[in-house]
Amino acid sequence: MRPVFIDSPWFGGDYNPEQWPEAVWDEDVDLMRRAGVNLVTVGVFAWSLLEPEEGRYEFGWLDNVLNLLHESGVKVDLATATAAPPPWLSHQYPESLPVTADGVRLSPGSRQGYCPSSPAYRRAAGRLARKLAERYGSHPAVVMWHINNEYGCHVSRCYCEESASAFRRWLEAKYETIDALNVAWGTTFWSQSYGSFEQILPPRATPAFPNPTQSLDFDRFSSDELLACFLEEKAILRELTPNIPVTTNFMGTFRNVDYWTWAPHVDVVSDDLYPDPADPDAARGSAMARDLMRSLGRGKPWLLMEQSTSAVNMRPVNVPKAPGQMRALSYQALARGADGILFFQWRQSAAGAEKFHSAMLPHAGTDTRIWREVVQLGAELATLGSVLGARTQAQAVVVFDWDSRWAIEQAGLPAASSYLALAAHWHAALTEAGLTVDLSRGDEDLSGYPIVIVPSLFVMTDAQAAAIDAAARAGSTVLVTSQTGIVDENLRVRLGGYLGDLQSTLGVWIEEFWPLGGAWARPGAIPVTPESTVVPTVQVRGDVFGPETATGIEWSETVHVRDAAVRAVFEGGHLTGWPALTRRSHGAGTAWYLATRLGREDTARLVAHLIAESGLQVRTPVVGDELGFVETVQRGEALFVINHGPTAVMLAQDGTDLLTGGDARGMTLESQGVAIIAPRVTLDSEDDAVGAADERVRIPR
Ligand code: GLA
């Protein structure tokens, strides 16, 4: 297999020349050269042009595009074009269109209009992938395959008859007998016992809650079914072009596809991410997505396949990126392990559904802010080859698990929760404290991390419980938060007080959930959304939070201590005096349990405590970051410092800034400013030359 990366970061974007007359293409490649573009993704939405009718292929135009790019030195990530089926497919095979839970068959005229289980779609997609591999597998411009596009983005669950029979086959392979399924799904309740697999349907619209385990299995099936589409195309490409790496673009922390099961199947992890510039916390959320991408690839470099240069057009209001923000977010990706920065798309469309989505080359042309920022970034990246391949170092890990996500967001639970918000809260708190964070499904060795956070691991497997326990024993500071270890992988409650096997790790067990919202909860403390202006809260008192009380949000529960120190208690309401935060020494480490949710400041206080206990030293390379928007990440020898805040800060770190060549210490970092600081190294051969001017920066790989 050829290497995915070269000695300079990949830089470019989706190139859709089919939207333009050929006369424009020469200008495209000329401008690509000026911008430093070295990789483009071609053909993502070209199926209807590549195969205008079933079995008739027209590759002439694509030959010309690839040849032109090759002559211009631009490499190609060639798409298999199967994400947007052409009108003829659904015209000839109407059953290939997806159906919603309430039975509506979606119409063509947009994109992703296919049922992942449709044999007609699968056949046609496989045929096209084969044709493309046969024709372009040895084209010198093609360095990577881009299978489909953003699997599951618009249609991640299909409830049609073909999906129903694929679901039955998946269940039969999993459970083997209908009796085993009945036990797993708990079908004795509400008279749901099945006599055969033939009786089973997807969880379509039902009168009351559908069976929870049926729903979770359907989530798992739907993720696997999309993966099966990917694997069918991948097998064809591998057979014909074993040397060309394959990828497909993930979508950050996207809910409906379990990326832990997908990641081992791609040769390089790639990501599409569109943080909202109107959100002051955008850089916090994007930091988590990028950390997830690195973690999915087990620390290997990944590819930012798509981002916008400025505004998108998918939100009700689409605010442009601030001057410099695209650059700052690009460096965030590089800092967190990306070895390439690409965009959707090269030239802004004049027609179609995304014509108001920004691009590298805007409607107004090259005398524009966006174009200048693109050219600047391209030029800078070309000098940063020394950063590539290096590992980003994390000091903490947050467990992030799709089964728990799907299950804790079902109906019929003690309270509604957003799993992503719960996990992102802890990722952001650790990041703001200056740590870099990996993510993990939690069933692997976690013991290398000084800090391990387990937010609401609702569905907990034995392997996860064992890994969490082992981390504490081995010396990690572990924090487990409420609603962990409630059910097993079939959603059967772990009886005998909640927390399952973690009861012995934590030295506590949970008797009863007490979500806030009753009359005794203290309303009014924290505004959240315009629709719901208050969140119910309860007071929490303990030395960790100092002399003031902390505020527990939305959740409390009755915690019984067997063998742990109580570090904070609830105050006010029915649980006054009951534990809210506990700590137990466990082997060489500690195991904390938090029985509520905390706001940002209280979380920061607890995190500071955990950091101190873990013995980690956190570096603060800037002065003046009162607002806490400066991001610091160590990648290999390079320290990335990125100012996402509105005001300037000053660097207080020795070294050389790779972007300016200047001394880092004392440098001012304006809003959206970036420094990449490398240690100064004096080259021996030049020791006797003219002093400081001869210092060079070397970054060991
Ligand atoms: C996704 C898709 C692109 C484009 C962008 C717009 O990432 O892959 O085709 O639609 O969104 O933001």
PDB file of N, CA and C and ligand atoms in Angstrom, residues 14 16 44-45 111 146 149-150 153-154 249 251 272-274 306-308 312-314 344 354 357, ligand 1:
ATOM      1  N   ASP A  14     -12.628  19.654  -2.329  1.00  0.00           N
ATOM      2  CA  ASP A  14     -13.486  19.009  -3.318  1.00  0.00           C
ATOM      3  C   ASP A  14     -13.423  19.831  -4.602  1.00  0.00           C
ATOM      4  N   ASN A  16     -15.174  20.113  -8.210  1.00  0.00           N
ATOM      5  CA  ASN A  16     -16.345  19.662  -8.974  1.00  0.00           C
ATOM      6  C   ASN A  16     -16.391  20.387 -10.315  1.00  0.00           C
ATOM      7  N   VAL A  44     -17.255  13.494  -6.441  1.00  0.00           N
ATOM      8  CA  VAL A  44     -18.146  13.067  -5.349  1.00  0.00           C
ATOM      9  C   VAL A  44     -19.601  13.000  -5.817  1.00  0.00           C
ATOM     10  N   PHE A  45     -20.008  13.983  -6.621  1.00  0.00           N
ATOM     11  CA  PHE A  45     -21.426  14.033  -7.018  1.00  0.00           C
ATOM     12  C   PHE A  45     -21.584  13.903  -8.534  1.00  0.00           C
ATOM     13  N   ARG A 111     -29.908  14.534  -2.594  1.00  0.00           N
ATOM     14  CA  ARG A 111     -28.787  13.595  -2.648  1.00  0.00           C
ATOM     15  C   ARG A 111     -28.982  12.545  -1.569  1.00  0.00           C
ATOM     16  N   HIS A 146     -11.899   7.730  -2.436  1.00  0.00           N
ATOM     17  CA  HIS A 146     -12.839   8.386  -1.528  1.00  0.00           C
ATOM     18  C   HIS A 146     -14.164   7.668  -1.737  1.00  0.00           C
ATOM     19  N   ASN A 149     -19.663   9.251   0.268  1.00  0.00           N
ATOM     20  CA  ASN A 149     -19.435  10.554   0.916  1.00  0.00           C
ATOM     21  C   ASN A 149     -20.305  10.647   2.162  1.00  0.00           C
ATOM     22  N   GLU A 150     -19.710  10.936   3.263  1.00  0.00           N
ATOM     23  CA  GLU A 150     -20.453  11.166   4.509  1.00  0.00           C
ATOM     24  C   GLU A 150     -21.586  10.164   4.709  1.00  0.00           C
ATOM     25  N   CYS A 153     -25.230  10.754   6.450  1.00  0.00           N
ATOM     26  CA  CYS A 153     -25.451  12.183   6.726  1.00  0.00           C
ATOM     27  C   CYS A 153     -26.941  12.533   6.681  1.00  0.00           C
ATOM     28  N   HIS A 154     -27.590  12.155   5.604  1.00  0.00           N
ATOM     29  CA  HIS A 154     -29.013  12.507   5.483  1.00  0.00           C
ATOM     30  C   HIS A 154     -29.935  11.314   5.761  1.00  0.00           C
ATOM     31  N   ASN A 249     -15.248   9.969   4.305  1.00  0.00           N
ATOM     32  CA  ASN A 249     -15.203  11.092   5.248  1.00  0.00           C
ATOM     33  C   ASN A 249     -16.203  10.940   6.386  1.00  0.00           C
ATOM     34  N   MET A 251     -17.907  12.427  10.031  1.00  0.00           N
ATOM     35  CA  MET A 251     -18.483  13.758  10.317  1.00  0.00           C
ATOM     36  C   MET A 251     -18.373  14.075  11.806  1.00  0.00           C
ATOM     37  N   ASP A 272     -14.984  15.553   8.128  1.00  0.00           N
ATOM     38  CA  ASP A 272     -15.591  16.802   7.648  1.00  0.00           C
ATOM     39  C   ASP A 272     -16.113  17.532   8.872  1.00  0.00           C
ATOM     40  N   LEU A 273     -15.767  18.786   9.006  1.00  0.00           N
ATOM     41  CA  LEU A 273     -16.238  19.486  10.202  1.00  0.00           C
ATOM     42  C   LEU A 273     -16.547  20.943   9.897  1.00  0.00           C
ATOM     43  N   TYR A 274     -17.713  21.361  10.367  1.00  0.00           N
ATOM     44  CA  TYR A 274     -18.204  22.709  10.089  1.00  0.00           C
ATOM     45  C   TYR A 274     -18.621  23.403  11.381  1.00  0.00           C
ATOM     46  N   GLU A 306     -12.833  17.957   4.784  1.00  0.00           N
ATOM     47  CA  GLU A 306     -13.690  19.096   4.422  1.00  0.00           C
ATOM     48  C   GLU A 306     -13.830  20.035   5.600  1.00  0.00           C
ATOM     49  N   GLN A 307     -13.749  21.311   5.290  1.00  0.00           N
ATOM     50  CA  GLN A 307     -14.213  22.368   6.185  1.00  0.00           C
ATOM     51  C   GLN A 307     -14.618  23.516   5.260  1.00  0.00           C
ATOM     52  N   SER A 308     -15.177  24.570   5.820  1.00  0.00           N
ATOM     53  CA  SER A 308     -15.536  25.703   4.966  1.00  0.00           C
ATOM     54  C   SER A 308     -14.454  26.776   5.103  1.00  0.00           C
ATOM     55  N   VAL A 312     -21.235  28.582   5.875  1.00  0.00           N
ATOM     56  CA  VAL A 312     -21.901  27.436   5.248  1.00  0.00           C
ATOM     57  C   VAL A 312     -23.306  27.893   4.837  1.00  0.00           C
ATOM     58  N   ASN A 313     -24.119  26.995   4.311  1.00  0.00           N
ATOM     59  CA  ASN A 313     -25.505  27.403   4.013  1.00  0.00           C
ATOM     60  C   ASN A 313     -26.514  26.414   4.575  1.00  0.00           C
ATOM     61  N   MET A 314     -26.088  25.690   5.614  1.00  0.00           N
ATOM     62  CA  MET A 314     -26.964  24.635   6.156  1.00  0.00           C
ATOM     63  C   MET A 314     -27.735  25.070   7.399  1.00  0.00           C
ATOM     64  N   PHE A 344     -14.493  21.890   1.497  1.00  0.00           N
ATOM     65  CA  PHE A 344     -15.580  21.838   0.542  1.00  0.00           C
ATOM     66  C   PHE A 344     -15.861  23.296   0.196  1.00  0.00           C
ATOM     67  N   GLU A 354     -25.990  24.355  -2.961  1.00  0.00           N
ATOM     68  CA  GLU A 354     -24.972  24.865  -2.029  1.00  0.00           C
ATOM     69  C   GLU A 354     -24.230  26.081  -2.590  1.00  0.00           C
ATOM     70  N   HIS A 357     -22.702  28.367  -0.051  1.00  0.00           N
ATOM     71  CA  HIS A 357     -21.681  27.800   0.831  1.00  0.00           C
ATOM     72  C   HIS A 357     -20.332  28.321   0.345  1.00  0.00           C
TER      73      HIS A 357
HETATM   74  C1  GLA B   1     -20.682  17.922   3.557  1.00  0.00           C
HETATM   75  C2  GLA B   1     -20.641  17.303   2.201  1.00  0.00           C
HETATM   76  C3  GLA B   1     -20.311  18.284   1.129  1.00  0.00           C
HETATM   77  C4  GLA B   1     -21.035  19.589   1.334  1.00  0.00           C
HETATM   78  C5  GLA B   1     -20.705  20.108   2.669  1.00  0.00           C
HETATM   79  C6  GLA B   1     -21.325  21.446   2.933  1.00  0.00           C
HETATM   80  O1  GLA B   1     -19.464  17.923   4.175  1.00  0.00           O
HETATM   81  O2  GLA B   1     -19.760  16.224   2.113  1.00  0.00           O
HETATM   82  O3  GLA B   1     -20.674  17.700  -0.085  1.00  0.00           O
HETATM   83  O4  GLA B   1     -22.404  19.375   1.230  1.00  0.00           O
HETATM   84  O5  GLA B   1     -21.182  19.204   3.637  1.00  0.00           O
HETATM   85  O6  GLA B   1     -20.994  21.918   4.161  1.00  0.00           O
END
